[in-house]
């Protein structure tokens, strides 16, 4: 691919009239990784959630459209929008995926397929200015997706976990897990991180990586119970649709986080002195070709698996009403406080929000502009004279 | 700007490895105008609505997010999605607009401002493949927006208006009106078109244009009543939020269309033997910063105008429940028939659908590919290795 700045200059040279034009930035994940530090993302999202909590930012509930594609898969077109006027930013985040369902080691799982040319995924953030409407940037969502999930969980801990929390138990060793640990280390004085996931080689590799990166005691353990015993913060970051931690294993003042509601034992929610959800927007709005709009959490075209999911959901639905809990915006903006006398707290990171992509997209855009990173194409290619 | 194909070739020359790459097409409105004939759009949308009616295509309800911007305006970020697997197409259509409200000759109106660089608007269609997820094209929505409104109304008439309808009364002379007349002339053997709008010069100019283009008798008239008397098809294509045609002026077997629900006297809906709506998806989902999600038709930040709108809505709401009428997909696919013994019919084009943009976007893309029109950028700029 070569140096992307080199390429941009080449285009500008052969098309000299572009040099003075207003340009729309196109970034890739490598550039975004270099541009966005976890610290900066935490600060940017802290402000975004404060704006949300104060009623000055808003997201449009994620929608997923399911339709047929080749083979046994489903094509899913997913969009969510967000607006943070204090950053002069609005964004749509979209995913254009071929998905297949199957049985994994931890139960039923759905997997995005690498069907785009070159065995790639398609996930994009389109960023616009709330000042004049102009398109500012187009960028992939993969790196930002990981950062925003990690930061949301770290912000939950920043405002709810015990101030001196030093032991962090991480359940999971996948692509989300390492970012979770890095973000968490920025909001609490961690001294020890214990990692459990079903595959020994994976948990040991992640432990070695994090030890190197964070310079603290990070080690893999053989079971979840050992990981969470006495831990001050427990973070689940798995693909599991069944609970990965039992409430009876936990310290009474622990702060628990997750990246998927179904990872958590419902009794954790019931025993917590304070439960905060990422958003009360609820489930995504699912539009399923042949079925219309269905308010279900997840869609499985195979009857059997679908019934399993229905059972899981049905059995758990009655216990906890997350739609009535405070959200992260209310926590960050101080409208909700952690329990004054301690006790278990829990942050449930149920669903993404458009403001996360507007906020981090705006941060990547401003940093890229300042440092001259990224490809550019003339913004006028995306503008029109015609009244739409 | 120069010839866009020339520019594309220039980029490909300096970046030779791009030549064999998969490319994403960028089209402009001039190219789209040349690529899309009204006949082809009618045929494409006929199939799209048949797919919709058969449960093989789907749209995600439009959402509008309102936030602050400079001056007295509001920034509005509007998105809608659609999927038509028979065309292997999914699309999001988005608008990034600064809007102001004010009093117009026909009542309250809201106007998009030309705030983007070069005094432009920002409305885009992003097209994706349901086969492998890849981005196929990015194009402006202005020309397609006009075509899809005209075609939807013409399809309503194709399946409901009297077969030999020859007199068409057009109320309105704005940017939608001429397309309405052209599309209507393709579905019925029109011999006479009468045009009324409040400004004589505008209605006369449109009449002259259409007479030239269609080669039939087209003339402007001095009032709406004269226009609609004895007409077989009456089409309202205005910005008005109050009725522009009285039911007592109309022929008992007339077919009536509109581009906005509020243009029509409710008694037209009540007296019609068959009313078909464009979609039962209802109002857009409005997300208003500072207010949350509000299920209102239109938003006006100025209290006084807002009250007026509430009054209009309140007074009309009780009479007709459009959410219980058949939709255009059901009409086109034959699940709903026109009234067997004649009588007034009405098509209410209440809100746009994502499938319109997926269908016409796919048509523009395939025609542009076939004829080598448009700019191209490497699709890999929009792909990612990272699991999003």
XYZ file of C-alpha atoms in Angstrom:
776
model
C 0.000 0.000 0.000
C 2.890 2.430 0.652
C 2.773 5.518 2.810
C -0.729 6.982 2.595
C 0.554 10.560 2.768
C 2.710 9.888 -0.259
C -0.346 8.761 -2.174
C -2.344 11.833 -1.191
C 0.412 14.109 -2.395
C 0.582 12.270 -5.690
C -3.089 12.845 -6.374
C -2.798 16.492 -5.396
C 0.125 16.985 -7.754
C -1.641 15.765 -10.852
C -4.805 17.616 -9.933
C -3.382 20.977 -8.836
C -6.779 22.658 -8.464
C -7.520 20.277 -5.613
C -4.781 21.748 -3.453
C -6.829 24.751 -2.401
C -10.062 22.839 -2.199
C -11.904 21.682 0.866
C -11.164 17.984 1.200
C -12.880 15.042 2.830
C -10.513 12.834 4.757
C -10.345 9.076 4.302
C -8.606 7.267 7.138
C -7.690 3.620 7.653
C -7.384 1.597 10.837
C -3.596 1.785 10.933
C -3.744 5.570 10.882
C -6.533 5.661 13.468
C -4.520 3.387 15.768
C -1.598 5.817 15.607
C -3.813 8.893 16.023
C -6.020 7.842 18.927
C -4.509 7.171 22.339
C -6.696 5.496 24.920
C -6.206 8.546 27.191
C -7.513 10.941 24.560
C -10.450 8.666 23.763
C -11.365 8.467 27.453
C -11.318 12.266 27.750
C -13.340 12.725 24.555
C -15.977 10.176 25.565
C -16.097 11.548 29.104
C -17.179 14.856 27.559
C -19.562 13.150 25.126
C -21.359 11.264 27.932
C -21.517 14.436 30.019
C -23.175 16.175 27.051
C -25.545 13.237 26.737
C -26.404 13.340 30.445
C -27.063 17.082 30.230
C -29.383 16.644 27.245
C -26.978 18.255 24.775
C -26.133 15.166 22.675
C -28.266 12.343 21.292
C -28.120 8.978 19.511
C -30.509 7.246 17.159
C -31.186 3.649 18.174
C -29.268 1.102 16.149
C -31.237 -0.675 13.459
C -30.357 -3.982 11.795
C -31.912 -5.092 8.514
C -31.659 -8.838 7.821
C -32.004 -10.226 4.313
C -30.950 -13.234 2.269
C -27.536 -13.653 0.690
C -25.711 -16.571 -0.922
C -25.179 -19.868 0.921
C -26.726 -20.229 4.362
C -25.793 -16.813 5.628
C -27.742 -13.654 6.152
C -26.818 -10.226 4.901
C -27.138 -7.638 7.667
C -27.137 -3.885 7.139
C -26.719 -2.111 10.459
C -26.787 1.644 11.064
C -26.733 3.975 14.055
C -26.474 7.756 14.227
C -25.215 10.215 16.796
C -24.797 13.945 17.264
C -22.517 15.818 19.689
C -22.897 19.552 18.931
C -20.098 20.542 21.354
C -17.732 18.749 18.962
C -19.695 20.086 15.932
C -20.022 16.423 14.927
C -22.718 14.123 13.600
C -22.049 10.602 12.363
C -23.616 7.506 10.983
C -21.858 4.233 11.691
C -22.811 1.447 9.327
C -21.968 -2.222 8.910
C -22.530 -4.209 5.761
C -21.994 -7.817 6.779
C -22.579 -11.370 5.737
C -23.240 -13.312 8.928
C -23.446 -16.977 9.805
C -24.593 -18.642 12.994
C -22.999 -21.701 14.514
C -22.038 -23.509 17.679
C -18.911 -22.238 19.432
C -17.042 -23.538 22.497
C -19.049 -21.216 24.759
C -22.444 -21.817 23.127
C -24.255 -20.332 20.159
C -22.363 -17.602 18.357
C -22.825 -15.483 15.311
C -19.844 -14.614 13.162
C -19.270 -11.958 10.554
C -17.790 -13.449 7.414
C -14.855 -11.935 5.515
C -16.752 -11.733 2.237
C -15.681 -8.317 0.921
C -12.839 -8.226 -1.659
C -9.502 -9.248 -0.134
C -11.269 -11.128 2.694
C -12.284 -7.938 4.431
C -15.075 -6.590 6.601
C -17.151 -3.507 5.803
C -17.812 -1.124 8.681
C -17.704 2.641 8.167
C -18.099 5.875 10.080
C -19.218 8.883 8.057
C -18.570 12.139 9.891
C -20.364 15.443 9.211
C -20.156 19.008 10.538
C -23.150 20.285 12.514
C -21.931 23.796 11.707
C -22.508 23.696 7.948
C -23.464 20.102 7.164
C -20.337 19.266 5.152
C -18.887 15.747 5.112
C -15.610 15.728 7.057
C -14.323 12.168 6.966
C -14.969 8.548 6.122
C -13.190 5.944 8.213
C -13.460 2.257 9.144
C -15.087 1.386 12.452
C -12.943 -1.539 13.618
C -10.356 0.214 15.776
C -12.810 2.803 17.070
C -15.343 0.069 17.855
C -12.813 -1.534 20.159
C -11.755 1.740 21.753
C -15.279 2.912 22.416
C -16.351 -0.326 24.117
C -13.233 -0.256 26.312
C -13.685 3.422 27.181
C -17.376 3.061 28.037
C -16.570 0.278 30.517
C -13.647 2.244 31.934
C -15.891 5.297 32.409
C -18.407 3.140 34.247
C -15.566 2.085 36.572
C -14.190 5.629 36.837
C -17.469 6.814 38.369
C -18.516 3.662 40.261
C -15.636 1.332 41.180
C -13.837 1.564 44.544
C -11.356 4.456 44.298
C -8.353 2.324 45.228
C -9.297 -0.713 43.169
C -6.039 -2.470 42.358
C -7.016 -6.033 41.350
C -8.779 -6.493 38.018
C -10.137 -9.848 36.808
C -10.632 -10.098 33.072
C -12.804 -12.899 31.670
C -12.027 -13.245 27.982
C -8.931 -12.954 25.819
C -10.387 -11.928 22.471
C -10.071 -8.761 20.471
C -12.026 -6.661 23.005
C -10.259 -7.924 26.127
C -6.854 -6.255 25.836
C -8.389 -2.836 25.183
C -10.617 -3.307 28.242
C -7.567 -3.844 30.433
C -5.647 -0.889 29.032
C -8.600 1.485 29.502
C -9.250 0.193 33.005
C -5.615 0.783 33.980
C -6.093 4.468 33.169
C -8.968 5.048 35.575
C -7.822 3.003 38.599
C -4.379 2.278 40.152
C -4.253 -1.365 39.025
C -1.452 -3.502 40.428
C -2.632 -6.953 39.390
C -4.617 -8.281 36.444
C -5.841 -11.902 36.283
C -7.027 -13.290 32.983
C -9.209 -16.307 32.365
C -10.515 -17.616 29.039
C -11.189 -21.232 27.957
C -8.095 -21.584 25.744
C -4.848 -21.595 27.820
C -2.606 -20.402 24.974
C -4.815 -17.397 24.290
C -5.066 -16.235 27.905
C -1.339 -16.680 28.409
C -0.491 -14.729 25.279
C -2.737 -11.837 26.348
C -1.242 -11.850 29.855
C 2.270 -11.588 28.433
C 1.223 -8.769 26.104
C -0.451 -6.754 28.840
C 2.389 -7.288 31.297
C 4.785 -5.881 28.733
C 2.493 -2.972 27.872
C 1.339 -1.945 31.355
C 4.387 -2.900 33.440
C 2.318 -4.475 36.222
C 1.624 -8.034 37.415
C -0.563 -9.667 34.760
C -1.089 -13.438 34.793
C -3.400 -16.064 33.338
C -5.427 -18.279 35.670
C -7.073 -21.677 35.141
C -10.678 -20.825 35.962
C -13.009 -17.872 36.304
C -13.520 -18.422 40.021
C -9.811 -18.053 40.729
C -9.698 -14.938 38.576
C -12.480 -13.071 40.358
C -11.816 -14.079 43.986
C -11.053 -10.873 45.895
C -10.859 -8.802 42.718
C -12.002 -5.162 42.992
C -13.109 -4.961 39.395
C -14.370 -7.868 37.281
C -14.692 -7.374 33.545
C -16.363 -9.861 31.182
C -15.386 -9.414 27.560
C -16.545 -12.556 25.782
C -18.873 -13.721 23.019
C -20.818 -15.901 25.446
C -24.595 -15.870 25.598
C -24.549 -17.633 28.991
C -23.185 -16.303 32.324
C -19.419 -16.536 32.764
C -19.213 -15.458 36.431
C -21.222 -16.670 39.457
C -22.294 -14.012 41.941
C -21.223 -16.117 44.920
C -17.585 -15.943 43.823
C -17.481 -12.149 44.095
C -16.223 -9.640 46.642
C -19.167 -7.725 48.177
C -17.758 -4.351 47.027
C -16.711 -5.460 43.561
C -17.462 -3.434 40.442
C -18.574 -5.669 37.546
C -18.608 -4.795 33.854
C -19.494 -6.676 30.697
C -19.671 -6.185 26.939
C -22.849 -8.257 26.530
C -25.820 -8.428 28.895
C -26.071 -12.212 28.676
C -22.524 -12.716 30.009
C -23.738 -11.736 33.472
C -25.508 -13.862 36.035
C -28.765 -12.045 36.745
C -28.069 -12.334 40.463
C -25.175 -9.908 40.000
C -27.674 -7.318 38.818
C -30.070 -8.171 41.634
C -27.437 -7.915 44.374
C -25.794 -4.756 43.082
C -26.352 -1.590 45.090
C -26.147 0.338 41.818
C -26.629 -0.903 38.249
C -25.923 1.505 35.403
C -26.638 0.624 31.784
C -24.790 2.002 28.811
C -28.093 3.100 27.295
C -31.807 2.682 27.853
C -32.384 2.856 24.081
C -32.958 -0.865 24.476
C -32.621 -3.468 21.770
C -31.734 -2.593 18.226
C -34.705 -2.193 15.924
C -34.612 -5.347 13.804
C -36.130 -5.325 10.327
C -36.267 -8.839 8.932
C -37.150 -9.453 5.296
C -40.191 -11.690 5.156
C -41.114 -10.967 8.768
C -41.293 -7.207 9.084
C -40.080 -5.335 12.103
C -39.382 -7.605 15.063
C -38.303 -6.393 18.480
C -35.964 -9.280 19.237
C -32.452 -9.122 20.544
C -30.775 -11.286 17.999
C -31.902 -13.097 14.910
C -31.190 -16.641 14.008
C -32.556 -18.075 10.778
C -32.072 -21.638 11.958
C -35.100 -22.759 13.894
C -33.287 -24.850 16.493
C -30.753 -22.263 17.537
C -33.482 -19.676 17.542
C -35.427 -21.698 20.086
C -32.353 -21.963 22.282
C -31.933 -18.217 22.202
C -35.608 -17.725 22.978
C -35.235 -19.979 25.994
C -32.237 -18.078 27.288
C -34.019 -14.810 26.803
C -37.346 -16.014 28.157
C -35.800 -17.439 31.308
C -33.900 -14.255 32.015
C -36.325 -11.615 30.882
C -38.517 -11.653 33.957
C -35.807 -10.907 36.451
C -34.214 -7.574 35.695
C -35.560 -4.548 33.898
C -32.521 -2.782 32.524
C -34.731 -0.217 30.805
C -35.368 1.377 34.210
C -31.739 1.757 35.275
C -29.752 4.982 34.996
C -27.475 5.293 31.976
C -23.816 6.187 31.554
C -24.642 9.772 30.572
C -26.463 10.273 33.861
C -23.565 8.704 35.778
C -20.817 10.716 34.080
C -22.737 13.998 34.375
C -23.311 13.432 38.098
C -27.088 12.994 37.981
C -26.543 9.540 39.457
C -24.098 8.723 42.251
C -22.385 5.492 43.255
C -23.882 3.909 46.407
C -22.745 6.058 49.397
C -22.021 3.120 51.704
C -20.309 0.832 49.211
C -21.622 -2.473 47.940
C -21.509 -4.242 44.605
C -21.877 -2.053 41.516
C -22.415 -3.094 37.939
C -22.110 -1.481 34.536
C -23.970 -3.233 31.718
C -22.619 -2.252 28.307
C -25.645 -3.448 26.369
C -25.555 -1.705 23.025
C -23.477 0.814 21.108
C -24.443 4.445 20.682
C -24.047 6.735 17.706
C -22.471 9.450 19.887
C -19.469 7.179 20.513
C -18.707 7.185 16.790
C -19.448 10.902 16.389
C -17.118 11.730 19.310
C -14.206 9.434 18.392
C -14.651 10.083 14.665
C -14.347 13.816 15.363
C -11.235 13.196 17.463
C -9.586 11.104 14.727
C -10.509 13.737 12.132
C -9.065 16.673 14.072
C -5.869 14.813 14.922
C -5.417 13.636 11.337
C -5.919 17.162 10.009
C -3.397 18.539 12.506
C -0.748 15.992 11.545
C -1.440 15.697 7.801
C -2.364 12.022 7.960
C -4.815 10.312 5.627
C -6.014 10.339 2.066
C -8.159 13.180 0.833
C -10.751 13.540 -1.843
C -12.464 16.780 -2.833
C -15.478 17.444 -0.639
C -17.332 18.804 -3.656
C -17.617 15.233 -4.934
C -20.098 14.746 -2.085
C -22.015 18.016 -2.403
C -24.931 18.979 -4.605
C -26.680 22.008 -6.017
C -30.010 20.216 -6.276
C -32.366 20.543 -3.349
C -32.707 16.997 -2.039
C -14.426 20.622 -13.113
C -13.552 19.009 -16.442
C -14.682 15.637 -17.686
C -14.960 13.278 -14.718
C -13.756 10.290 -16.746
C -10.617 12.201 -17.610
C -9.965 12.768 -13.924
C -10.472 9.128 -13.100
C -8.014 8.088 -15.738
C -5.486 10.587 -14.443
C -5.613 9.124 -10.952
C -5.369 5.596 -12.324
C -2.306 6.528 -14.360
C -0.252 7.776 -11.458
C -1.405 4.901 -9.295
C -1.087 2.018 -11.742
C -1.833 -0.688 -9.199
C -5.333 0.726 -8.905
C -6.223 -0.188 -12.464
C -6.898 -3.805 -11.683
C -8.468 -3.057 -8.340
C -12.107 -3.183 -7.406
C -13.347 0.382 -7.369
C -16.139 2.246 -5.642
C -18.024 4.573 -7.948
C -18.689 8.208 -7.120
C -21.437 9.779 -9.213
C -22.773 13.322 -9.406
C -26.257 14.580 -10.209
C -25.386 15.522 -13.785
C -24.246 11.969 -14.480
C -27.271 10.491 -12.728
C -29.612 12.683 -14.797
C -28.030 11.344 -17.979
C -28.030 7.725 -16.749
C -31.554 7.414 -15.364
C -34.549 7.745 -17.661
C -37.976 8.070 -16.065
C -39.045 4.874 -17.902
C -36.203 2.852 -16.427
C -36.834 4.263 -12.959
C -40.521 3.346 -13.191
C -39.667 -0.226 -14.186
C -37.047 -0.535 -11.445
C -39.363 0.807 -8.742
C -42.258 -1.295 -10.025
C -40.104 -4.335 -9.286
C -38.914 -2.932 -5.951
C -42.492 -2.335 -4.742
C -43.517 -5.797 -5.944
C -40.651 -7.239 -3.894
C -41.800 -5.150 -0.944
C -45.383 -6.338 -1.326
C -44.241 -9.963 -1.493
C -42.158 -9.595 1.677
C -38.826 -9.793 -0.153
C -37.602 -6.221 0.414
C -37.678 -3.926 3.448
C -36.991 -0.374 4.605
C -35.894 1.041 7.929
C -38.064 3.953 9.042
C -36.491 7.336 8.450
C -35.021 9.010 11.513
C -34.264 12.702 11.961
C -31.931 14.013 14.669
C -32.342 17.710 15.479
C -29.609 19.689 17.188
C -28.366 23.247 17.509
C -26.215 25.009 14.943
C -25.127 28.618 14.408
C -27.702 31.435 14.069
C -31.352 30.518 14.530
C -31.296 27.342 12.516
C -31.307 23.715 13.450
C -28.911 21.089 12.211
C -30.773 17.980 11.075
C -29.166 14.610 10.407
C -31.600 12.361 8.606
C -31.053 8.716 7.633
C -33.112 5.899 6.142
C -32.078 2.420 4.998
C -33.424 -0.047 2.497
C -32.636 -3.493 1.134
C -33.783 -5.087 -2.144
C -32.050 -8.486 -2.416
C -33.345 -9.121 -5.970
C -31.106 -6.205 -6.994
C -28.386 -7.367 -4.555
C -28.612 -3.844 -3.111
C -28.713 -2.217 0.305
C -28.459 1.522 0.858
C -28.474 4.236 3.428
C -29.692 7.632 2.313
C -28.553 10.468 4.535
C -29.068 14.200 4.702
C -26.880 16.588 6.641
C -28.764 19.876 6.630
C -28.995 23.234 8.292
C -32.690 24.122 8.342
C -34.626 27.286 9.081
C -38.351 27.789 9.507
C -40.289 30.764 8.213
C -43.527 32.014 6.746
C -44.022 31.373 3.031
C -46.792 32.429 0.621
C -48.639 29.159 1.266
C -48.151 29.084 5.044
C -45.413 27.852 7.346
C -42.481 26.273 5.557
C -39.130 24.867 6.452
C -36.175 25.398 4.185
C -32.855 23.692 3.873
C -30.034 26.211 3.797
C -27.139 26.101 1.341
C -24.504 26.084 4.074
C -22.006 23.532 2.723
C -18.923 24.861 0.874
C -19.837 26.479 -2.460
C -23.431 27.062 -1.273
C -24.330 23.408 -1.581
C -26.600 20.840 0.035
C -25.434 17.526 1.516
C -27.548 14.485 0.695
C -25.911 11.141 -0.088
C -26.822 7.590 -1.031
C -24.322 4.910 -0.040
C -24.887 1.679 -1.931
C -23.703 -1.773 -0.795
C -23.818 -5.299 -2.194
C -25.980 -7.828 -0.332
C -23.877 -10.544 -1.996
C -20.588 -9.795 -0.267
C -21.153 -6.545 1.649
C -18.801 -4.414 -0.419
C -19.462 -0.699 -0.966
C -20.488 -0.132 -4.589
C -21.165 3.560 -4.969
C -21.614 6.926 -3.295
C -23.903 9.397 -5.015
C -25.929 12.530 -4.232
C -29.637 12.136 -3.555
C -31.086 15.231 -5.240
C -31.938 13.894 -8.692
C -32.949 10.470 -7.389
C -35.087 12.069 -4.677
C -37.122 13.819 -7.378
C -37.358 10.727 -9.575
C -38.459 8.435 -6.782
C -41.247 10.755 -5.594
C -42.521 11.142 -9.175
C -42.333 7.404 -9.848
C -44.112 6.438 -6.623
C -47.032 8.716 -7.510
C -47.075 7.446 -11.094
C -47.124 3.840 -9.848
C -50.078 4.695 -7.610
C -51.870 5.989 -10.707
C -50.730 3.050 -12.862
C -52.569 0.629 -10.585
C -55.517 2.819 -9.492
C -56.370 5.647 -11.916
C -58.998 5.216 -14.672
C -57.331 3.321 -17.548
C -58.118 6.001 -20.107
C -57.328 8.994 -17.908
C -56.340 11.800 -20.275
C -56.707 15.021 -18.258
C -54.177 15.661 -15.490
C -54.387 18.621 -13.116
C -51.113 19.531 -11.437
C -51.163 21.797 -8.372
C -47.689 23.168 -7.873
C -44.870 24.325 -10.148
C -41.829 23.684 -7.988
C -38.949 21.287 -8.408
C -41.109 18.184 -7.834
C -43.954 19.176 -10.132
C -42.389 18.712 -13.565
C -41.124 15.232 -12.730
C -44.614 14.324 -11.499
C -46.092 15.249 -14.867
C -43.445 13.399 -16.873
C -43.867 10.215 -14.848
C -47.664 10.437 -15.030
C -47.516 10.767 -18.813
C -45.764 7.376 -18.957
C -48.514 5.447 -17.155
C -51.638 7.020 -18.694
C -52.480 8.403 -22.200
C -52.489 12.044 -21.133
C -53.789 14.564 -23.673
C -54.130 17.623 -21.473
C -52.264 18.916 -18.434
C -53.502 21.934 -16.449
C -51.153 23.602 -14.011
C -51.990 25.893 -11.126
C -49.632 27.443 -8.617
C -49.860 30.820 -6.834
C -47.207 32.609 -8.935
C -48.375 33.133 -12.573
C -44.859 33.323 -14.040
C -43.840 30.024 -12.469
C -46.895 28.046 -13.601
C -46.616 29.473 -17.106
C -42.951 28.623 -17.359
C -43.575 25.028 -16.269
C -46.481 24.699 -18.723
C -44.260 25.832 -21.582
C -41.508 23.429 -20.554
C -43.815 20.435 -20.296
C -45.599 21.259 -23.560
C -42.234 21.234 -25.298
C -41.102 18.043 -23.581
C -44.290 15.970 -23.817
C -45.789 17.323 -27.050
C -49.316 17.515 -25.632
C -51.639 20.338 -24.548
C -50.193 21.794 -21.344
C -51.477 25.108 -20.017
C -51.452 27.174 -16.846
C -54.764 28.126 -15.216
C -55.682 30.881 -12.748
C -57.031 28.838 -9.867
C -57.004 25.313 -8.487
C -60.732 24.841 -9.031
C -60.421 25.460 -12.772
C -57.458 23.079 -12.911
C -59.197 20.125 -11.310
C -62.707 20.433 -12.806
C -63.327 17.275 -14.846
C -59.708 16.131 -14.504
C -59.140 12.349 -14.360
C -56.000 12.634 -12.268
C -55.218 15.416 -9.779
C -51.705 15.691 -8.424
C -50.668 18.016 -5.621
C -46.936 18.712 -5.503
C -46.518 21.673 -3.178
C -44.868 22.674 0.094
C -48.221 23.575 1.620
C -49.235 22.381 5.065
C -52.909 23.262 4.375
C -55.243 21.688 1.781
C -54.850 22.951 -1.777
C -57.860 21.177 -3.341
C -61.506 21.032 -2.139
C -63.251 17.682 -2.522
C -66.386 19.294 -3.954
C -64.466 20.482 -7.014
C -63.548 16.944 -8.056
C -64.857 14.420 -10.578
C -66.405 11.408 -8.750
C -63.993 8.970 -10.459
C -60.871 11.083 -10.102
C -57.540 9.672 -8.906
C -55.816 12.066 -6.488
C -52.134 12.063 -5.516
C -49.985 14.244 -3.286
C -46.410 14.582 -2.083
C -47.420 15.630 1.450
C -50.340 14.373 3.491
C -51.336 17.856 4.648
C -51.884 19.095 1.070
C -55.085 17.043 0.909
C -58.511 17.921 2.232
C -59.385 15.094 4.631
C -62.756 14.730 2.889
C -60.902 13.450 -0.183
C -59.618 10.574 1.903
C -63.058 10.008 3.440
C -64.901 9.943 0.119
C -62.369 7.800 -1.721
C -63.400 4.235 -2.545
C -59.745 3.257 -2.160
C -56.928 5.057 -0.330
C -53.408 3.675 -0.644
C -50.477 5.085 1.327
C -46.887 5.032 0.230
C -45.933 3.353 3.503
C -47.458 2.508 6.848
C -44.076 3.037 8.513
C -45.673 6.239 9.748
C -43.875 9.338 10.829
C -40.119 9.580 10.929
C -38.582 8.837 14.298
C -37.547 12.263 15.575
C -34.691 12.566 18.044
C -34.494 16.090 19.393
C -31.525 17.211 21.461
C -32.788 18.436 24.831
C -36.120 16.694 24.412
C -35.334 13.073 23.630
C -37.273 11.013 21.166
C -40.510 12.684 20.109
C -43.044 11.139 17.778
C -44.035 14.329 15.999
C -44.319 14.974 12.307
C -42.206 18.038 12.090
C -40.202 20.048 14.532
C -40.219 23.754 14.912
C -37.991 25.364 17.496
C -40.033 28.568 17.463
C -42.901 28.275 19.881
C -45.504 30.178 17.857
C -45.082 28.284 14.605
C -44.923 25.063 16.556
C -48.333 25.785 18.056
C -49.768 26.436 14.616
C -48.453 23.085 13.426
C -49.876 21.377 16.492
C -53.264 22.916 15.739
C -53.217 21.752 12.133
C -52.205 18.300 13.216
C -54.629 18.127 16.137
C -57.587 19.227 14.040
C -56.840 16.653 11.365
C -55.570 13.741 13.341
C -58.942 12.402 14.422
C -60.423 11.971 10.993
C -58.359 9.543 8.984
C -56.090 6.729 10.081
C -53.586 6.310 7.286
C -51.742 3.659 9.289
C -54.566 1.228 8.476
C -54.587 1.709 4.707
C -52.884 -0.610 2.228
C -49.472 0.464 0.989
C -47.939 0.824 -2.454
C -46.159 -2.519 -2.203
C -49.480 -4.290 -1.652
C -51.043 -2.375 -4.564
C -48.221 -3.036 -7.035
C -47.970 -6.727 -6.093
C -51.717 -7.204 -6.590
C -52.639 -7.890 -2.978
C -54.914 -4.846 -3.142
C -57.168 -3.993 -6.077
C -58.654 -0.704 -7.255
C -62.391 -0.380 -6.474
C -64.272 -2.695 -8.919
C -67.130 -0.277 -9.615
C -65.076 2.897 -9.934
C -65.179 5.856 -7.586
C -62.618 8.278 -6.261
C -59.172 6.840 -5.477
C -56.295 8.430 -3.633
C -52.598 7.792 -3.240
C -50.933 9.470 -0.251
C -47.194 9.744 -0.669
C -46.465 10.363 2.990
C -42.824 9.530 3.532
C -39.818 8.232 1.649
C -38.554 4.666 1.870
C -35.027 3.337 1.902
C -35.856 0.789 -0.816
C -36.395 3.649 -3.282
C -32.778 4.700 -2.845
C -31.480 1.120 -2.859
C -33.369 0.401 -6.099
C -32.519 3.605 -7.984
C -28.999 3.697 -6.576
C -28.458 0.166 -7.914
C -29.846 1.205 -11.301
C -27.545 4.238 -11.504
C -24.582 2.106 -10.434
C -25.151 -0.630 -13.014
C -25.732 1.865 -15.826
C -22.671 3.883 -14.872
C -20.521 0.757 -14.786
C -21.822 -0.317 -18.199
C -21.047 3.050 -19.762
C -17.840 3.937 -17.917
C -19.302 7.047 -16.287
C -18.229 8.426 -12.912
C -15.214 8.836 -10.716
C -13.721 5.830 -8.984
C -11.769 5.305 -5.828
C -10.279 2.017 -4.661
C -12.837 0.007 -2.702
C -10.082 -1.132 -0.366
C -10.022 2.388 1.087
C -13.415 1.460 2.607
C -12.591 -2.073 3.762
C -10.961 -3.343 6.920
C -9.153 -6.361 8.292
C -10.255 -5.621 11.855
C -13.409 -7.306 13.055
C -15.765 -4.434 13.762
